mmCIF file of C-alpha atoms in Angstrom:
data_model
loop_
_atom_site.group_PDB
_atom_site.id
_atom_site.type_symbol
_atom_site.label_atom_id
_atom_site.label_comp_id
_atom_site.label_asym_id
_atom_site.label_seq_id
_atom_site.Cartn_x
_atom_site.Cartn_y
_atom_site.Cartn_z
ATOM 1 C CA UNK A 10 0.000 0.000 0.000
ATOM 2 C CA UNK A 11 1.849 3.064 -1.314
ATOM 3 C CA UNK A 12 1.926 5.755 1.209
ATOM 4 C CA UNK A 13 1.156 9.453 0.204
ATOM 5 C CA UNK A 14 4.492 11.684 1.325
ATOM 6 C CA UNK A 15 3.216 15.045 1.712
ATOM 7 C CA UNK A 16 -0.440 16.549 1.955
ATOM 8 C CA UNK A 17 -0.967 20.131 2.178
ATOM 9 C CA UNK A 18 -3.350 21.095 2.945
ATOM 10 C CA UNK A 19 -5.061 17.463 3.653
ATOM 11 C CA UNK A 20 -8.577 17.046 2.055
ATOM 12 C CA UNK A 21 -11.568 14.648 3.631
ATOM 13 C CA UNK A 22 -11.685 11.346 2.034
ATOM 14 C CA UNK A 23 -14.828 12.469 -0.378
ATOM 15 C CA UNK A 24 -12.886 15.288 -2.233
ATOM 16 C CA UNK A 25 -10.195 12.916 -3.320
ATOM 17 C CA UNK A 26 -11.001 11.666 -6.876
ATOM 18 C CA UNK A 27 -12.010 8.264 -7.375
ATOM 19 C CA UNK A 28 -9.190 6.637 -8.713
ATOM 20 C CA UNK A 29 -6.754 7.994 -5.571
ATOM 21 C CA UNK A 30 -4.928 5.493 -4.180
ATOM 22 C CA UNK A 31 -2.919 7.452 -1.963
ATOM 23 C CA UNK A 32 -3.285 7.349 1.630
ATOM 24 C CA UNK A 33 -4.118 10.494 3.441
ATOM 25 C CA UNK A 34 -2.252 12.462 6.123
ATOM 26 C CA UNK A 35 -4.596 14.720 8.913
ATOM 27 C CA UNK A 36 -3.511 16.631 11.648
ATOM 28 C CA UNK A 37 -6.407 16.931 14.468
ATOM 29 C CA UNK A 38 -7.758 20.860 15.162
ATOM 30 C CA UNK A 39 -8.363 21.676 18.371
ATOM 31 C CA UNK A 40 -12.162 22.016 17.580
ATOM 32 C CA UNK A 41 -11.671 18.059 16.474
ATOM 33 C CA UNK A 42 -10.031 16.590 19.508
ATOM 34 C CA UNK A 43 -11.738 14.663 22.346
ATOM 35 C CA UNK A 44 -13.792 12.867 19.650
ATOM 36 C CA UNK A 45 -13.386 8.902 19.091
ATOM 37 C CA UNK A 46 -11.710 8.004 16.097
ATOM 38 C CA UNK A 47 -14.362 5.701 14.840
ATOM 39 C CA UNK A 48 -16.608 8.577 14.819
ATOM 40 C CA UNK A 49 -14.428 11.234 13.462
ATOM 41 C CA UNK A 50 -13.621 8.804 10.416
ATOM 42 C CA UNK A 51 -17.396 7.939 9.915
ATOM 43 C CA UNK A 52 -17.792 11.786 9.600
ATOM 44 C CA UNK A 53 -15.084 12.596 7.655
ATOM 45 C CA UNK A 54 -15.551 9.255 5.099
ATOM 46 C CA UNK A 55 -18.760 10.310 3.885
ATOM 47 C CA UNK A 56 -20.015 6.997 1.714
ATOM 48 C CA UNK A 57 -18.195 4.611 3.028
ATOM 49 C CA UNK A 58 -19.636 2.251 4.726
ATOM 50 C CA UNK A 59 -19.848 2.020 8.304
ATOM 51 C CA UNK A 60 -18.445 -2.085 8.112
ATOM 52 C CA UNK A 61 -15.558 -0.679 5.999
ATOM 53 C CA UNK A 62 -14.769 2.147 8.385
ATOM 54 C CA UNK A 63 -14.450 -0.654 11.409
ATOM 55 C CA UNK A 64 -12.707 -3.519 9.199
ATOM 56 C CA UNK A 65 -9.557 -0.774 8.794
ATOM 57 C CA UNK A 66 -9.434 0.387 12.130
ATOM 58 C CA UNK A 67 -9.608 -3.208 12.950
ATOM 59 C CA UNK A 68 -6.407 -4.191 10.515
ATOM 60 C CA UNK A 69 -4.730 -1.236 11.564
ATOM 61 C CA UNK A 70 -4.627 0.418 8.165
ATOM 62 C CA UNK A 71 -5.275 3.621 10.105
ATOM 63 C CA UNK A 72 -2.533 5.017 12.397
ATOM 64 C CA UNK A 73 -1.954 7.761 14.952
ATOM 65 C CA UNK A 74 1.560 9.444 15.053
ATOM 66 C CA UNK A 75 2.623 6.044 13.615
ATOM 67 C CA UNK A 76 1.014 3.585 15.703
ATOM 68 C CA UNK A 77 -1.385 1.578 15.806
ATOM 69 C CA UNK A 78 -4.613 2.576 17.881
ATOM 70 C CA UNK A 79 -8.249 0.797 18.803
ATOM 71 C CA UNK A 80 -11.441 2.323 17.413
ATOM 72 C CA UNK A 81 -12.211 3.708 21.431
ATOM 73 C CA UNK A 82 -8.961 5.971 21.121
ATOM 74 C CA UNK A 83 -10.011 9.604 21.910
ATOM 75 C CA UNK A 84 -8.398 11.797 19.523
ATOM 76 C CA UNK A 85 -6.067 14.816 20.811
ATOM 77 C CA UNK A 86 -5.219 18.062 19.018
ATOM 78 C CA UNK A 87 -1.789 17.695 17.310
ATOM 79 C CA UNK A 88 -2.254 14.115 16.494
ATOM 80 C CA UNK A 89 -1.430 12.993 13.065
ATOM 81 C CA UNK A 90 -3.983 10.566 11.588
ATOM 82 C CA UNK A 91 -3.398 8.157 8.535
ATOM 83 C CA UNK A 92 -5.953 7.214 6.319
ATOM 84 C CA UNK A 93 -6.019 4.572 3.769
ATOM 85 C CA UNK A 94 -6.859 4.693 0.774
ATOM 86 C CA UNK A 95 -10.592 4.367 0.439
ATOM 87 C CA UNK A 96 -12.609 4.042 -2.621
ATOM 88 C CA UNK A 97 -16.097 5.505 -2.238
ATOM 89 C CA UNK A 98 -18.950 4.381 -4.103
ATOM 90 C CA UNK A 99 -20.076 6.569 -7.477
ATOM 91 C CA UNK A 100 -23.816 7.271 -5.812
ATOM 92 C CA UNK A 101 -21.899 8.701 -2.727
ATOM 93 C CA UNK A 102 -19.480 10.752 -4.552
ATOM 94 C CA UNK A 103 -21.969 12.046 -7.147
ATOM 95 C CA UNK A 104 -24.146 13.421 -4.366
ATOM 96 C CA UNK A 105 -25.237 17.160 -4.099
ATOM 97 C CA UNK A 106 -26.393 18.301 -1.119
ATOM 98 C CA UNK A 107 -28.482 21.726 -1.354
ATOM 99 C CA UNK A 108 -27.489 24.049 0.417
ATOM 100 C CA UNK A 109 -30.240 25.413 2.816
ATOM 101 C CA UNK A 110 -30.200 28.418 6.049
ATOM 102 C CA UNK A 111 -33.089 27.628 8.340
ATOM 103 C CA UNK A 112 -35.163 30.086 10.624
ATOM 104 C CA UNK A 113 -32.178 30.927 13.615
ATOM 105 C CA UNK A 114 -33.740 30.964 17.162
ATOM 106 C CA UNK A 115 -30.144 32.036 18.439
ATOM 107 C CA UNK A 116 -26.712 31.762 17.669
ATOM 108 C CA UNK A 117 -23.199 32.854 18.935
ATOM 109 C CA UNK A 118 -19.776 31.570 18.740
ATOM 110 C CA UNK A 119 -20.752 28.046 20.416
ATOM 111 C CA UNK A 120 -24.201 27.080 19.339
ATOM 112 C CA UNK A 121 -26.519 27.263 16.827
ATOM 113 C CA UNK A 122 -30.302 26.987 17.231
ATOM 114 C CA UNK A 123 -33.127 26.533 14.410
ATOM 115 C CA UNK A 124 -36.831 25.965 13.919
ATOM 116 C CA UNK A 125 -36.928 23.028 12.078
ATOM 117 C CA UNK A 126 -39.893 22.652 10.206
ATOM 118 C CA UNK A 127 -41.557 19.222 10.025
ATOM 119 C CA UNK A 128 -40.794 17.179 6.776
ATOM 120 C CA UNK A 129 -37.476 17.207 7.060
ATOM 121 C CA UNK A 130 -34.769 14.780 8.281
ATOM 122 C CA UNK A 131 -31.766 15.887 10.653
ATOM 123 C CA UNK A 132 -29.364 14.093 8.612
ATOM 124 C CA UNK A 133 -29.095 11.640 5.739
ATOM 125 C CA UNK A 134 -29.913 7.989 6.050
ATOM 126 C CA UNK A 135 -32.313 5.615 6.224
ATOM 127 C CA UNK A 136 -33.580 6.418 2.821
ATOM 128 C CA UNK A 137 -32.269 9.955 3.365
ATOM 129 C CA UNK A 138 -30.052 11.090 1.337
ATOM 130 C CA UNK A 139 -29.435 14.718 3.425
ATOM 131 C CA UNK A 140 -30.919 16.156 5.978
ATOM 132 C CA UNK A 141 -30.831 19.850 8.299
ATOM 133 C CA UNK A 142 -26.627 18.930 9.459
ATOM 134 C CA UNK A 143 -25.886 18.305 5.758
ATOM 135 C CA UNK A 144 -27.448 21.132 4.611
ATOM 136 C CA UNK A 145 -26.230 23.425 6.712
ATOM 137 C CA UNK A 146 -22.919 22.130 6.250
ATOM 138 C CA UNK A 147 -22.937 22.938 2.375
ATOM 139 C CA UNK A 148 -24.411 26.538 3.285
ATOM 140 C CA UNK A 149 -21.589 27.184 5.664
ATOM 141 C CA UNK A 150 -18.396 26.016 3.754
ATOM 142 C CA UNK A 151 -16.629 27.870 6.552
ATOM 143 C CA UNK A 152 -17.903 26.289 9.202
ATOM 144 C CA UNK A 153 -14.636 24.368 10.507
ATOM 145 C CA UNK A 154 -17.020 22.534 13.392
ATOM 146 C CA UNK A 155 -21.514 22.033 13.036
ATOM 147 C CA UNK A 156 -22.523 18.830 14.526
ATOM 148 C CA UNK A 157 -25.762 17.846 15.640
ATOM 149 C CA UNK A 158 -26.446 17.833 19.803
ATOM 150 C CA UNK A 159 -29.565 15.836 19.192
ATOM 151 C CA UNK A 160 -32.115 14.942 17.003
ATOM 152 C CA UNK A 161 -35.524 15.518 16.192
ATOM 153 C CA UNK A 162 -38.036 13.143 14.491
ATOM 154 C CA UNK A 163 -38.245 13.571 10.692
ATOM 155 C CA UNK A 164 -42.193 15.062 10.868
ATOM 156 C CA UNK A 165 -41.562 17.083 14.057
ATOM 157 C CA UNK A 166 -41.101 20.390 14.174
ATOM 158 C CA UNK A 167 -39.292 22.764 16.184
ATOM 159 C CA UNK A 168 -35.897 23.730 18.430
ATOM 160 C CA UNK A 169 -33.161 21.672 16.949
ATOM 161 C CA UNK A 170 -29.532 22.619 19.066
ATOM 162 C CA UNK A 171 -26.307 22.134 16.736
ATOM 163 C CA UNK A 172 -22.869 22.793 18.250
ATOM 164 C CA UNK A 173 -19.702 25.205 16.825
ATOM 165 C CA UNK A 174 -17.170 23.833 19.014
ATOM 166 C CA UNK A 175 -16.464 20.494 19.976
ATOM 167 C CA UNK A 176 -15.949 21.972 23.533
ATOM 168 C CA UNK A 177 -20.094 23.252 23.650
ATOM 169 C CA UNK A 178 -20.946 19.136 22.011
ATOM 170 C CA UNK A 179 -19.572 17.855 24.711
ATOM 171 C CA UNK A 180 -21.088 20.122 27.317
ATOM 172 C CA UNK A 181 -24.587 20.078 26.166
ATOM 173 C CA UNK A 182 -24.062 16.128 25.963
ATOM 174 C CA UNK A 183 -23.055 15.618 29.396
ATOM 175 C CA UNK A 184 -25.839 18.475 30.937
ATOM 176 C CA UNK A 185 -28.721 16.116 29.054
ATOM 177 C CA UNK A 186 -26.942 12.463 30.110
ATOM 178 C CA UNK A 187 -27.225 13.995 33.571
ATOM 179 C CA UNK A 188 -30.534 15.250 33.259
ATOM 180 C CA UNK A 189 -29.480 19.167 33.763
ATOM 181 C CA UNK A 190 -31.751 20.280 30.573
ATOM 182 C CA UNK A 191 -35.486 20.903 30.029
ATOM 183 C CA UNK A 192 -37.004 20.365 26.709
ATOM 184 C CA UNK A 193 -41.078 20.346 26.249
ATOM 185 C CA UNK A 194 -42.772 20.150 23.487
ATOM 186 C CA UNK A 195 -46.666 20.870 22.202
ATOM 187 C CA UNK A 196 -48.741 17.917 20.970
ATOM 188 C CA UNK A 197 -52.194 17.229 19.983
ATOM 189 C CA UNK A 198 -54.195 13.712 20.953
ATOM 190 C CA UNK A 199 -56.763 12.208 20.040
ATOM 191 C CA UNK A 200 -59.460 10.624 22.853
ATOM 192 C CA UNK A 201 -61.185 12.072 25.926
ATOM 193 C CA UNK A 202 -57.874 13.441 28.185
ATOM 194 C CA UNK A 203 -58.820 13.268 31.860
ATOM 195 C CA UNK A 204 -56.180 14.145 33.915
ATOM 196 C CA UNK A 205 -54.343 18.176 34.352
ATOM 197 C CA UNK A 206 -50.730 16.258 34.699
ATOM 198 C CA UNK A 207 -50.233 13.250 34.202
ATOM 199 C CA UNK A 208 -46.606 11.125 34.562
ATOM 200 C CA UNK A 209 -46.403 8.322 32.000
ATOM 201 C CA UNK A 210 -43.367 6.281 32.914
ATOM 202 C CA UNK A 211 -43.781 2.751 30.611
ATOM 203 C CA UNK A 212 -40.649 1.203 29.731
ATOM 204 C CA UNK A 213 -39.505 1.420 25.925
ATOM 205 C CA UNK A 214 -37.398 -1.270 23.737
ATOM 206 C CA UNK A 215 -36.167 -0.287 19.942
ATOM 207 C CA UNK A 216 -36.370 -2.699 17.094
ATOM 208 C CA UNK A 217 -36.484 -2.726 13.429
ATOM 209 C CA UNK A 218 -38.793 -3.787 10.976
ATOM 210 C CA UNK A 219 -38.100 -6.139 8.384
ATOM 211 C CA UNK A 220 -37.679 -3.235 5.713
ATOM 212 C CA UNK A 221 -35.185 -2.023 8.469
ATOM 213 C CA UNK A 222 -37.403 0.904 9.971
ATOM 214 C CA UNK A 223 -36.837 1.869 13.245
ATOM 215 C CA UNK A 224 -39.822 1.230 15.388
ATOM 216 C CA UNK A 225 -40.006 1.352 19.319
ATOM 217 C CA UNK A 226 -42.862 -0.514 21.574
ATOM 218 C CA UNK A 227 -43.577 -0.795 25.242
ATOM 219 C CA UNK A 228 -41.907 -3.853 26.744
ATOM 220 C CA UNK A 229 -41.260 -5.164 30.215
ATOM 221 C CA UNK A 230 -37.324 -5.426 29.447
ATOM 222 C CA UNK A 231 -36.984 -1.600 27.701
ATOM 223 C CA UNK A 232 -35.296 1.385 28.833
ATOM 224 C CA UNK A 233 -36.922 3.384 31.277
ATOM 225 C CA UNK A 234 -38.429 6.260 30.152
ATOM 226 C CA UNK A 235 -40.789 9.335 31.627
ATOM 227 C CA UNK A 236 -43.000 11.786 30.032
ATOM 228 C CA UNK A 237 -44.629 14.569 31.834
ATOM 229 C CA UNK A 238 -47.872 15.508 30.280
ATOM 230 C CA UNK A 239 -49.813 18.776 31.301
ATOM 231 C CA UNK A 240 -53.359 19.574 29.441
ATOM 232 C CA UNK A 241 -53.167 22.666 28.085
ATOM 233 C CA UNK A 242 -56.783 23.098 26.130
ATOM 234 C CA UNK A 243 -58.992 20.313 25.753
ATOM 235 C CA UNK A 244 -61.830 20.119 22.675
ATOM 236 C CA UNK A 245 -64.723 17.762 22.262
ATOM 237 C CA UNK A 246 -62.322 15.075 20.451
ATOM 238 C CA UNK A 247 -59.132 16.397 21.116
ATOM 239 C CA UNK A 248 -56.743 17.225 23.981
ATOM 240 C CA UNK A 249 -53.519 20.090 23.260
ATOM 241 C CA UNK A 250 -50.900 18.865 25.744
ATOM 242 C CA UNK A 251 -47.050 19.674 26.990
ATOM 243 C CA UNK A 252 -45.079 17.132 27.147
ATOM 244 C CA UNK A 253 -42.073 17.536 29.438
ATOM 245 C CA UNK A 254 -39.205 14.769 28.796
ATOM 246 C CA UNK A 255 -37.917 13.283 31.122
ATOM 247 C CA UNK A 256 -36.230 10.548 29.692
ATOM 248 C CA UNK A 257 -34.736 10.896 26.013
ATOM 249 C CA UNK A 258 -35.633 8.048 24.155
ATOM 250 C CA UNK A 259 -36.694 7.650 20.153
ATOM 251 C CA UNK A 260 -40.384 8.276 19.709
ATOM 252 C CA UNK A 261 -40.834 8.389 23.422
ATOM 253 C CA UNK A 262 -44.128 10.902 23.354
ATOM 254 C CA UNK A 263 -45.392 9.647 20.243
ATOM 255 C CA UNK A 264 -45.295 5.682 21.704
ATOM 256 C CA UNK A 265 -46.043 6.801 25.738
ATOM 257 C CA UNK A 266 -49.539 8.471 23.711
ATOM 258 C CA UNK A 267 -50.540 5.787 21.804
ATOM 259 C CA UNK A 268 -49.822 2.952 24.168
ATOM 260 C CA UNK A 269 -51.702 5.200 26.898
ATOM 261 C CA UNK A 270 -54.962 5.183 23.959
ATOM 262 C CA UNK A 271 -54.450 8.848 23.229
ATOM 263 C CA UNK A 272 -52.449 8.625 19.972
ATOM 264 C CA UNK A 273 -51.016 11.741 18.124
ATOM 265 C CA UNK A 274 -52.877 13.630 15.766
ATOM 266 C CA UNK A 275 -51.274 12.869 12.375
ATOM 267 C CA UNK A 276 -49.065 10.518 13.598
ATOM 268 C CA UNK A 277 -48.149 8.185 10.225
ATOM 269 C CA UNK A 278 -46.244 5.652 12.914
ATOM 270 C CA UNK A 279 -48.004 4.999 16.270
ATOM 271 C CA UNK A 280 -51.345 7.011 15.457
ATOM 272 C CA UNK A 281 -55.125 6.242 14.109
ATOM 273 C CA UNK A 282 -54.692 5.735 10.594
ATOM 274 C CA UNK A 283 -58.481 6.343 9.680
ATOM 275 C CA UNK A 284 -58.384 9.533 11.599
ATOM 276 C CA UNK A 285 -54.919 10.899 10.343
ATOM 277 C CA UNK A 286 -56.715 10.285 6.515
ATOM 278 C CA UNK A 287 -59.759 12.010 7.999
ATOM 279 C CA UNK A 288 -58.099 15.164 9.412
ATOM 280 C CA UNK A 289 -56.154 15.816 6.048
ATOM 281 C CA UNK A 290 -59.863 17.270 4.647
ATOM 282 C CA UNK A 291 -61.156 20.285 6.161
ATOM 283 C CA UNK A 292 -65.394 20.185 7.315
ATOM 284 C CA UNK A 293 -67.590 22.352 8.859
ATOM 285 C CA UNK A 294 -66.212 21.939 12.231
ATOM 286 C CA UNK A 295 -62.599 22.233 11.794
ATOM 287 C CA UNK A 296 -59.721 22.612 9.387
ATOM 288 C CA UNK A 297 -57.078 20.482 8.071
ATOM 289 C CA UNK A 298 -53.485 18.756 9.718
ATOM 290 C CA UNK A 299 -51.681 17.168 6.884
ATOM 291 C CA UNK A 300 -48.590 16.622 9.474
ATOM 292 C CA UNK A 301 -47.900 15.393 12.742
ATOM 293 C CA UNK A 302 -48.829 17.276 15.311
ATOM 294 C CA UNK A 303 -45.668 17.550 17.582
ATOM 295 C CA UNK A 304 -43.423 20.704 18.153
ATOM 296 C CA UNK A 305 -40.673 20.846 20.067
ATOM 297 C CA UNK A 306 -41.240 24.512 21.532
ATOM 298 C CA UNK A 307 -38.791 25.233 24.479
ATOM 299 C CA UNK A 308 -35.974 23.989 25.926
ATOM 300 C CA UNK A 309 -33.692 25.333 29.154
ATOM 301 C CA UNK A 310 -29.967 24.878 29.135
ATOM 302 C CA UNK A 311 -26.886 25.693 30.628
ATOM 303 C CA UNK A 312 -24.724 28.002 27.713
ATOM 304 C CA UNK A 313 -21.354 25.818 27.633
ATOM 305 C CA UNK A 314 -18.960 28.931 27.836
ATOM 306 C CA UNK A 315 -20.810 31.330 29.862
ATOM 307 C CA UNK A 316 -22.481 29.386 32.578
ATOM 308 C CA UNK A 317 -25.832 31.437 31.953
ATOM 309 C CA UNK A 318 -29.478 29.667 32.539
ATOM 310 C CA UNK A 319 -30.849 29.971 28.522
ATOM 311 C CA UNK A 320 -34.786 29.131 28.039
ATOM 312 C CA UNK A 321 -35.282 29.401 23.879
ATOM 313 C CA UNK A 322 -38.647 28.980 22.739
ATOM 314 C CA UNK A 323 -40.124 28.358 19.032
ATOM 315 C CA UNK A 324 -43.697 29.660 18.515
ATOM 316 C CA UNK A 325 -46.152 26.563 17.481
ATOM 317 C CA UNK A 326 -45.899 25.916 13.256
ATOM 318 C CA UNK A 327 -48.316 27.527 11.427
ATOM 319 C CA UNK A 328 -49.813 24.914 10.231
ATOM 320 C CA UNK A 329 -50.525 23.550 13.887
ATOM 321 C CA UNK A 330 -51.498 26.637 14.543
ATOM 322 C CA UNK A 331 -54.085 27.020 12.085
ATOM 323 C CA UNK A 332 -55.476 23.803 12.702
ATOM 324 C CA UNK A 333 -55.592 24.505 16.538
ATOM 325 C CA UNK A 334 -57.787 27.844 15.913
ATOM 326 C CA UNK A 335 -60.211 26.346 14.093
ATOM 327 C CA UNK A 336 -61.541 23.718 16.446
ATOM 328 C CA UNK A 337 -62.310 27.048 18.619
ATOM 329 C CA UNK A 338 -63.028 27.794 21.800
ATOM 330 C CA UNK A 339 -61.918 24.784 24.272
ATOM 331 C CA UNK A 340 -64.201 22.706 25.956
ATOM 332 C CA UNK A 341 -62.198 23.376 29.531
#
């Protein structure tokens, strides 16, 4: 495997032209260290497959200041990183990504906030091809650090956090692991809600179906999870709620709703079919949803480099909204 002598300045594996069969040279950034190396080469190796990715580090094709390392080796700035030569598949290569701004909530040096809008994925995958990170990405050439500090569902709207320094990823990851942030959202169910709050704390277990979507159900043996659900406004067949996490899990309102009979308005995974087709014509007594109604509308955390208390909020999507107004006045 013939080595490549000098790169300046080093490119990511996906600029390199196809037929390169030069290994690469990369010296860590600051705003790159602390990160494993398995996941700074899945980033950087964008098309390659994940198995590949883990069968090099495995044969110790990639190196660190000339050594051999494991895939849990923590990357520090300074280091020099070797990568193979990887060939990356045509559809992967070929890609565009659009590049796309998105309304800004707040931003500074450290973070980045949005209002997503519902529709669209947080990254590519899964049938994906790009999504909000990838986007932005391509819209900020300059960007030398945007990463994702957690994810929304692809139909749910609302705050989405993304970190400019490694240094705020890691703090924001470690305030929600240890349960120091507060993010509610605004939902709309369908049934006969009784109760003003209500804690709904039923285990959850992720699986995939056989097309390989991602699914989650109650089960005995899942991770515990909590939802805190407040009524807001309650209508003859519908209830507007806040639901205050407690837990973090995938789909955890949508699946704590529908297991508890009070599935989400427009819901294409967990909810009432029949009704979701219903509600996508207006009648007399209300207007259309042709989404699922879920917005992620506030969240309270701890700014990384400052130390202040930050509550952001994202006003309900219009098209919520609009549907919420015309059921008029609330039966409560």
């Amino acid at each position: 495997m013939r080595q490549q002598k000098d790169v300046s300045p080093p490119s990511t594996p996906q600029e390199r032209p196809q037929n390169s069969l030069q290994a690469q040279f990369v010296t860590i950034s600051e705003e790159e260290a602390g990160q494993r190396i398995d996941n700074y080469l899945l980033r950087v190796c964008k098309g390659v497959p994940k198995s590949h990715v883990y069968r090099i580090l495995r044969s110790g094709e990639v190196r660190v200041n000339k050594g051999r390392i494991d895939q849990l080796y923590r990357l520090v700035a300074g280091d020099m990183v070797r990568i193979p030569p990887i060939r990356i598949a045509e559809k992967a290569a070929g890609s565009h990504v659009p590049a796309a701004e998105f309304s800004v909530i707040f931003e500074d040096a450290h973070l980045l906030v949005i209002d997503k809008p519902a529709g669209v994925a947080v990254h590519g995958g899964s049938g994906v091809s790009f999504g909000v990170i990838e986007q932005l990405r391509a819209a900020r050439p300059e960007a030398k650090f945007l990463e994702l500090v957690h994810r929304l569902d692809r139909d749910t709207s609302g705050l989405l956090l993304l970190a400019k320094k490694r240094s705020a990823l890691t703090s924001l990851h470690e305030q929600m692991r240890d349960g120091h942030t507060d993010k509610r959202y605004l939902t709309m169910v369908a049934g006969d809600w009784k109760n003003t709050r209500q804690h709904i704390k039923l285990p959850l277990h992720k699986y995939s179906t056989a097309d390989g979507e991602r699914r989650v159900a109650v089960q005995a043996d899942g991770q515990p999870s909590h939802t805190v659900f407040t009524l807001l406004k309650k209508f003859k067949d519908f209830a507007l709620l806040e639901a205050e996490l407690k837990t973090g899990r995938t789909h955890q309102i949508r699946v704590h709703t529908s297991a508890s009979g009070f599935p989400i308005l427009g819901d294409d995974k967990y909810g009432d079919f029949a009704l979701n087709k219903a509600l996508q014509k207006a009648t007399d007594q209300r207007g259309a949803l042709k989404r699922m109604f879920l917005h992620a509308y506030q969240i309270t955390f701890t700014h990384p480099e400052s130390g202040k208390i930050m509550t952001l909020q994202a006003a309900l999507a219009p098209e919520c909204e609009r549907f919420l107004l015309s059921l008029g006045k609330p039966v409560n």
